[in-house]
């Protein structure tokens, strides 16, 4: 398995969502060999991510050209005029002239909230998620055309999508001038999305699996429970023992062998090294098939659930220009 995708993106990257002391984490990740950093405006830590990158470059650990930096357009900036503003804010925070990949974070348009109202952006219209979700009527085509303009002027070397299904991809492919380079999706042994992965690969769209370790990032925030933890799966522990690897390395290797790049997160230096050390062994065809049998269709990060929760009785969700409904 090659260590980079067809577009030159390293197959293993560092996920920056929910990471603490991220400047140090990014610096340490680069120091141990990572060259792919996955960030987003909504993670609220791009200034710190940029500081970690600058420190690594200043110390000669890498050059800017060695790195692949991804960021994402948040839902409140889907209108044509807001896309370049949002990208520039990300570049300013990261301290970069361009990102290697810029993704539409989710196929959900929310009403615009100015930077000076609050930033980093969140789901609702007030700081601290205290307000209401206000959906906006922005065609995905409008947002994509603005993304294409970013690539044309060099602010993003590549553009792509995230959390997008086959139906929306088919629509996008019918009108795009620049095909999405990447679709970043939740994928782990309990949510493998084989049909979506196969569609993307058939159309030359790289797939990046986020949360490839499964429930680990969701256990502490009420979106997963202990029975969702694949690290307790007997099949995986058995395969790991056979290869003298950890369960984490096995589930990451599973994604690589099915052609997906991965962006696991860790703040521990030893775990960072472990997550990167997934190219020195290979799962057998029988082991791959057995792991495929673990499919549960268990999704941990579901935007539809977030909006449904805010739309429950007693909460507030609105469509721009229309009354609030619940």
CSV table of N, CA and C in Angstrom, one decimal, residues 218-225:
chain,number,residue,atom,x,y,z
A,218,UNK,N,-15.8,9.6,21.1
A,218,UNK,CA,-17.2,9.9,21.4
A,218,UNK,C,-17.6,9.4,22.7
A,219,UNK,N,-16.7,8.6,23.4
A,219,UNK,CA,-17.1,8.0,24.7
A,219,UNK,C,-17.4,9.1,25.7
A,220,UNK,N,-16.6,10.2,25.7
A,220,UNK,CA,-16.7,11.1,26.8
A,220,UNK,C,-17.7,12.2,26.6
A,221,UNK,N,-18.3,12.2,25.4
A,221,UNK,CA,-19.3,13.3,25.1
A,221,UNK,C,-20.7,12.8,24.9
A,222,UNK,N,-21.0,11.6,25.3
A,222,UNK,CA,-22.4,11.1,25.3
A,222,UNK,C,-22.8,10.6,24.0
A,223,UNK,N,-21.9,10.4,23.0
A,223,UNK,CA,-22.4,9.9,21.7
A,223,UNK,C,-22.0,8.5,21.5
A,224,UNK,N,-21.4,7.8,22.5
A,224,UNK,CA,-21.0,6.4,22.4
A,224,UNK,C,-21.0,5.9,23.8
A,225,UNK,N,-21.1,4.6,23.9
A,225,UNK,CA,-21.0,3.9,25.2
A,225,UNK,C,-20.0,2.7,25.1
